[in-house]
Short mmCIF file of C-alpha atoms in Angstrom, two decimals:
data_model
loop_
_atom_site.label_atom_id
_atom_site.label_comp_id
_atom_site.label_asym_id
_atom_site.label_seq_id
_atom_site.Cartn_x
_atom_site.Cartn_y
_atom_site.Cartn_z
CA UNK A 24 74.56 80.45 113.23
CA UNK A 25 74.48 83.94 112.66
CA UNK A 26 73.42 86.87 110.12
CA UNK A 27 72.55 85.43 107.07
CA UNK A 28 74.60 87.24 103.77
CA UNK A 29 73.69 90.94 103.59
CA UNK A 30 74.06 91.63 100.09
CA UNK A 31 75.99 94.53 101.32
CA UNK A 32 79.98 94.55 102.45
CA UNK A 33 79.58 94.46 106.75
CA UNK A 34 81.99 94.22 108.96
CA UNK A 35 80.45 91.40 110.66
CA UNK A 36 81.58 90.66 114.72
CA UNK A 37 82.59 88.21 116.76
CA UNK A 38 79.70 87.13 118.73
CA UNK A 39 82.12 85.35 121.24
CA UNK A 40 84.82 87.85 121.37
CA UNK A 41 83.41 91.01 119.64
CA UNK A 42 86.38 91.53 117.51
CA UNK A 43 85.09 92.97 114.26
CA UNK A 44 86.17 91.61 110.91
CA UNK A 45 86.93 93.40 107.20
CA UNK A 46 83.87 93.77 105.26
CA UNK A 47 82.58 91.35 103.28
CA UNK A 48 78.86 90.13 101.99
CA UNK A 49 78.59 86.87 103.93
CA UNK A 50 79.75 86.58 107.52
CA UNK A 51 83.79 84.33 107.81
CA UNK A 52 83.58 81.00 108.30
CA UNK A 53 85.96 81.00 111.28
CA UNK A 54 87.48 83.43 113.79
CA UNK A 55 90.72 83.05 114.39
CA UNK A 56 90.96 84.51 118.04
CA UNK A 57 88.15 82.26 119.42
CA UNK A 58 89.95 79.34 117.59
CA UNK A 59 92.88 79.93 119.33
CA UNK A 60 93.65 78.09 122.37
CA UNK A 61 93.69 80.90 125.02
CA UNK A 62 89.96 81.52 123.74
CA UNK A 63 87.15 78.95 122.87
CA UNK A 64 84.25 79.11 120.34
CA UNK A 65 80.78 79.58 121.72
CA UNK A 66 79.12 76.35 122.40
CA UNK A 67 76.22 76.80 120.42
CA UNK A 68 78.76 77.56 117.65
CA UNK A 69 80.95 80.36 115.73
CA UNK A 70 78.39 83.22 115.16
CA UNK A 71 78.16 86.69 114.00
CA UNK A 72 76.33 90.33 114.17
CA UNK A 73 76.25 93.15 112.52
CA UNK A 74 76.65 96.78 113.93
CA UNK A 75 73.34 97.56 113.54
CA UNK A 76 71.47 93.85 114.94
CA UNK A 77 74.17 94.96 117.85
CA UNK A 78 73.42 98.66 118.26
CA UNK A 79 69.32 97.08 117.51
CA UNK A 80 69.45 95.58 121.17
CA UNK A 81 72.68 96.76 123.04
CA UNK A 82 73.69 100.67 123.95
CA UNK A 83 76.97 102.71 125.38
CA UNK A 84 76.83 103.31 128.90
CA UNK A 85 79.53 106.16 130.31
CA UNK A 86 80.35 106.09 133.85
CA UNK A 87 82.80 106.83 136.21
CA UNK A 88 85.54 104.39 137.10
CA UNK A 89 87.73 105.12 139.97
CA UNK A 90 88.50 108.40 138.56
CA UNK A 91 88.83 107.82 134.81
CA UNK A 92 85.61 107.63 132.00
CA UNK A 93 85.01 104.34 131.16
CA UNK A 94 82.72 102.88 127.95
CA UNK A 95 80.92 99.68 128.43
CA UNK A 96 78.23 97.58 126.44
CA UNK A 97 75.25 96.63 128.15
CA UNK A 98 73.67 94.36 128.12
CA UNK A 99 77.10 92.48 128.16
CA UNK A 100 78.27 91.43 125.39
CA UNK A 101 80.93 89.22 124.34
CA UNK A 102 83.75 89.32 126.40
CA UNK A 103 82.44 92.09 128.70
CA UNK A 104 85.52 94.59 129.10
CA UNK A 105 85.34 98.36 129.01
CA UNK A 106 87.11 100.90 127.63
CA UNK A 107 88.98 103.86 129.56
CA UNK A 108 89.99 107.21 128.24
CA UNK A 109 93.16 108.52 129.62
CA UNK A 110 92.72 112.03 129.89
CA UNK A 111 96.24 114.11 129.57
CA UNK A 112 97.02 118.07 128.90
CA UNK A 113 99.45 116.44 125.23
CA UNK A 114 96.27 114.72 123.98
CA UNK A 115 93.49 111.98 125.10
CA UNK A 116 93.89 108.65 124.39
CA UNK A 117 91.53 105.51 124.65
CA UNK A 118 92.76 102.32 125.89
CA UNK A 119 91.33 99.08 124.87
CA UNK A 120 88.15 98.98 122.89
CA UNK A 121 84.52 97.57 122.52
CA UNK A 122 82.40 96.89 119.55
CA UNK A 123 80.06 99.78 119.63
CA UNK A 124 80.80 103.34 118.96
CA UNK A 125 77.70 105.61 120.13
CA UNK A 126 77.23 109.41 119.00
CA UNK A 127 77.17 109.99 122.87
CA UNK A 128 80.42 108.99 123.66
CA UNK A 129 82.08 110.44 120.55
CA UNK A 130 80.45 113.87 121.75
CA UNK A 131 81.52 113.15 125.70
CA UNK A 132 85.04 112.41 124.02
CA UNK A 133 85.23 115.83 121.76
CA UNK A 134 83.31 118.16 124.88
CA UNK A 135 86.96 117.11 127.09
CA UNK A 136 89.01 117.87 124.16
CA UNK A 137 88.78 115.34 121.32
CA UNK A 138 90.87 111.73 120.97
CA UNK A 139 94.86 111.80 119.99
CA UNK A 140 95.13 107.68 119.87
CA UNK A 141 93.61 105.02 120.23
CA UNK A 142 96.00 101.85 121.91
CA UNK A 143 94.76 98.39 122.94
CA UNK A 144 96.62 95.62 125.55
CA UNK A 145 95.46 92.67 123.43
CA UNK A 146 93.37 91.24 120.42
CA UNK A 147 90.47 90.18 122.80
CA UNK A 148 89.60 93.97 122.99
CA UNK A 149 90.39 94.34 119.25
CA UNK A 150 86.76 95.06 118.76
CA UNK A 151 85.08 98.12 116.67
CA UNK A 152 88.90 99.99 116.72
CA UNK A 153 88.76 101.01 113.34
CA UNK A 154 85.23 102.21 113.92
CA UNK A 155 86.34 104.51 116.72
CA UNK A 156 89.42 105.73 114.72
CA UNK A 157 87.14 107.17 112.30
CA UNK A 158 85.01 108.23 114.48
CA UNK A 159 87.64 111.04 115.03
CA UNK A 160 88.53 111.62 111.95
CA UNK A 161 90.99 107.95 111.59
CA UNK A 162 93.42 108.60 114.50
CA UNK A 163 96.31 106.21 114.85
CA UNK A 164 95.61 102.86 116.87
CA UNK A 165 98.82 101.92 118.45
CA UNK A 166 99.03 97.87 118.71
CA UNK A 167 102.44 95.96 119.12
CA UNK A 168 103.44 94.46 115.78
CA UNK A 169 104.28 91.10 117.91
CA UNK A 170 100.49 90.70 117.72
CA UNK A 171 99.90 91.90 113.99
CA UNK A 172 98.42 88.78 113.58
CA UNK A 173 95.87 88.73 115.03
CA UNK A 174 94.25 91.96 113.70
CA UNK A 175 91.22 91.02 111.87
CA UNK A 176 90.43 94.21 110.15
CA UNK A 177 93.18 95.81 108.94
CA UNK A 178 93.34 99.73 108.39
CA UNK A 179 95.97 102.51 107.32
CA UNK A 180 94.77 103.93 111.42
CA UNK A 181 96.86 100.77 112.64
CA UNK A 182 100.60 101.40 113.56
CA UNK A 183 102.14 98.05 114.53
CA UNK A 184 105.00 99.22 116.79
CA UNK A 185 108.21 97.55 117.66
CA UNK A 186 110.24 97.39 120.69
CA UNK A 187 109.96 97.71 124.37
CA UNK A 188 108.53 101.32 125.07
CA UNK A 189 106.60 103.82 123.11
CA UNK A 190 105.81 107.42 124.23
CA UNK A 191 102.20 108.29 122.71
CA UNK A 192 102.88 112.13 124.63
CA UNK A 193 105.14 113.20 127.64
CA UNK A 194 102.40 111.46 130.19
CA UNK A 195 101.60 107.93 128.37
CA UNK A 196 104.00 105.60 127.50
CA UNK A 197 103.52 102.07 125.90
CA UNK A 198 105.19 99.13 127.77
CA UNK A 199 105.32 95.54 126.30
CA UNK A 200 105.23 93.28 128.81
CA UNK A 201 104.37 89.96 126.85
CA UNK A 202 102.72 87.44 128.61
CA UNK A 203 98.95 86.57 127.67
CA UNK A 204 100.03 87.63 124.05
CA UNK A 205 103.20 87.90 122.71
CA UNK A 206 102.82 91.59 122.23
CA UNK A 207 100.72 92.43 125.59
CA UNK A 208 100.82 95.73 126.22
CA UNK A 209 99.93 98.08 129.39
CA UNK A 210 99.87 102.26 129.39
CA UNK A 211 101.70 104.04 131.78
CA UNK A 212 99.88 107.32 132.72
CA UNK A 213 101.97 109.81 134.60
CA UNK A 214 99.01 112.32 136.62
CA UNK A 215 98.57 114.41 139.45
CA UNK A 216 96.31 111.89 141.05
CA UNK A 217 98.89 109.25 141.20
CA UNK A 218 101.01 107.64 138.17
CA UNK A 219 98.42 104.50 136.87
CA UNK A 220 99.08 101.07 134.80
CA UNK A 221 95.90 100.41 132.51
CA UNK A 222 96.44 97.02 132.32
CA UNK A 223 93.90 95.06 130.54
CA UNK A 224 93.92 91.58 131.90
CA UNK A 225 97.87 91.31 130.85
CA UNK A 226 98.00 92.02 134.97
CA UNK A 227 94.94 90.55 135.89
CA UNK A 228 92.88 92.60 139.00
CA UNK A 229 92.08 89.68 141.58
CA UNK A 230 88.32 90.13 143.04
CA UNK A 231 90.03 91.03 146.22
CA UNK A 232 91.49 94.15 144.27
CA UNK A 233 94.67 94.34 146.13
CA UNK A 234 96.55 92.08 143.82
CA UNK A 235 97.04 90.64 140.47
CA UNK A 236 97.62 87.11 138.80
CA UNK A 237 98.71 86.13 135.17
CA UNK A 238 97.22 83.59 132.55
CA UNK A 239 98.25 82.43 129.65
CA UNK A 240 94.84 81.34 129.02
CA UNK A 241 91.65 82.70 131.49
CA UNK A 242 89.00 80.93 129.98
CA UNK A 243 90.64 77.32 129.60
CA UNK A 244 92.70 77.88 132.84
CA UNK A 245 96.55 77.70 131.12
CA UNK A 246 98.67 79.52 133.53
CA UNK A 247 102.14 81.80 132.79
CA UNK A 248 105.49 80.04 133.46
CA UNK A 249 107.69 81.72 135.17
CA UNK A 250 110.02 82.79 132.54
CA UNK A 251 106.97 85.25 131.01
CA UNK A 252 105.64 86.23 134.78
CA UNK A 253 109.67 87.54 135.50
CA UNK A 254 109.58 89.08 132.05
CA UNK A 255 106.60 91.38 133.03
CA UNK A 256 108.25 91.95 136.46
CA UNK A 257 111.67 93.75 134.72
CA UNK A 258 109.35 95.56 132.28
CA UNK A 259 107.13 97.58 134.67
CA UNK A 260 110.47 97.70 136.94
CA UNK A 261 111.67 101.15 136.55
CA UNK A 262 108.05 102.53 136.14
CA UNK A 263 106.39 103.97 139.00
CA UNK A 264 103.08 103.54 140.11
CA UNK A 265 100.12 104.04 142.81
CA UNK A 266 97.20 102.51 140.56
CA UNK A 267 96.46 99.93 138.13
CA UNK A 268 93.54 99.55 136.47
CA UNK A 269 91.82 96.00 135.22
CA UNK A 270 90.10 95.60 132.18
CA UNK A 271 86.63 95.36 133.68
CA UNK A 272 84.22 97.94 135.79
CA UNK A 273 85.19 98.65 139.26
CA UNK A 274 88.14 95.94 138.75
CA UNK A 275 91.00 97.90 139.98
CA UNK A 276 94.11 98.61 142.95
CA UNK A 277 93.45 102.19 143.90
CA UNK A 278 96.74 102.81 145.96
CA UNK A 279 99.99 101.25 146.65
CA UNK A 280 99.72 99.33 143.48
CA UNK A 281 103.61 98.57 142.87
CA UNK A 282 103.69 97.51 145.84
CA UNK A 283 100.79 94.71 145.58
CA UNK A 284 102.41 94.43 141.87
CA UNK A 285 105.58 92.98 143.68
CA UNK A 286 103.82 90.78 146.42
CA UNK A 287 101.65 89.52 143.55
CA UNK A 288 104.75 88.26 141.28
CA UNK A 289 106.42 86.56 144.44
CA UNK A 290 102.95 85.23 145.30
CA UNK A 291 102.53 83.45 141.89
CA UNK A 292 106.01 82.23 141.65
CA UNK A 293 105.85 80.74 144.42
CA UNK A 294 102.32 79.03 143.33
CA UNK A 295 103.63 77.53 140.24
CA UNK A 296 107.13 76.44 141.61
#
């Protein structure tokens, strides 16, 4: 199921999770992130789009988002996440991704000052990165070489870095916490409105949005042991933090969030013991 050869090199996507492949004439024969056990292939079976059939029936939207831009798809598609641009006075940078890049957006993003970086929590929100990089002129995507992967389209943009931490300016740093992936990652954004965690679902935002769980697997239900959970824990330990944004609209803790952070961990343990 899915576009039929285009004659053409496309970088065909992910119908399932929207992570976009190198270009080729003929759509893969397998995606290796819905394969994997902590995603599933569609039931109807692996299939694929093109930019354009996407852009054809899909748009953009830009909204507000507890403060910060955010960049969704809508209708939904694939796995549904949004993107958030973290706004600083060293440089703008856009954590996580989705699989559409709109001229609106791109001119939104250059009227506050252009994009620095690009940086992503996880491959599920892999998406269109390369098409956003050079959508502003190829800046660097910053993705934890623990999870190199699992990157489907490679590009020169793409800096696989190592380690713990990494600064992207004085007010964003990089933390690996591990977890869902080997090389989660979450942003730590140091602001005047209160120090924030962009967390993709590496800390999961609960419904009741005062606390957070931890997967191993969200779709197929394969929790964190407790050895990964603690792991997070004493990497988010000496940062501090009032906020921390989820990786869908309107899924965050606005206030008090290391606090709920810590409640949440015991919580959990305690859960799985």
């Amino acid at each position: 199921m899915g576009p039929r050869k285009t004659g053409r090199p496309t970088c065909f996507l992910c119908m399932q999770c929207g992570v976009q492949f190198t270009a080729a004439a003929a759509p893969p024969q397998h995606c290796p992130i819905c394969e994997d056990e902590r995603q599933y292939v569609r039931w109807e079976g692996q299939a694929w789009i093109t930019p354009e059939e996407l852009a054809a029936g899909h748009r953009v939207v830009m909204k507000d988002d507890a403060g910060v831009l955010a960049f969704g798809i809508e209708p939904r598609f694939a796995i549904g996440q949004r993107a958030l641009l973290a706004h600083t006075p060293h440089g703008h940078v856009l954590w996580d991704c989705i699989s559409m890049v709109s001229d609106e957006a791109v001119t939104e993003i250059n009227r506050r000052g252009g994009l620095a970086a690009i940086a992503i929590s996880h491959c599920h929100y892999y998406s269109a990165m390369v098409e956003w990089s050079e959508a502003f002129g190829g800046v660097p995507i910053y993705l934890h070489a623990d999870d190199r992967n699992w990157i489907m389209r490679p590009h020169p943009a793409v800096i696989s870095w190592e380690g713990e931490t990494r600064a992207l300016n004085p007010s964003l740093t990089l933390i690996r916490c591990g977890g869902h992936f080997a090389g989660g990652q979450v942003l730590h954004w140091k602001r005047d409105s209160g120090d924030a965690i962009l967390a993709g679902d590496i800390l999961q935002v609960t419904p009741t949005r005062r606390d957070v769980s931890f997967m191993y697997s969200y779709p197929n239900y394969i929790p964190l042991n407790a050895a990964r959970v603690l792991r997070i824990a004493s990497a988010l330990e000496p940062f501090a933090f009032d906020h921390i944004y989820g990786a869908w609209w309107n899924q965050n803790v606005i206030g008090d969030a290391k606090t709920a952070f810590a409640r949440s961990v015991a919580r959990y343990l305690a859960a799985i013991a």
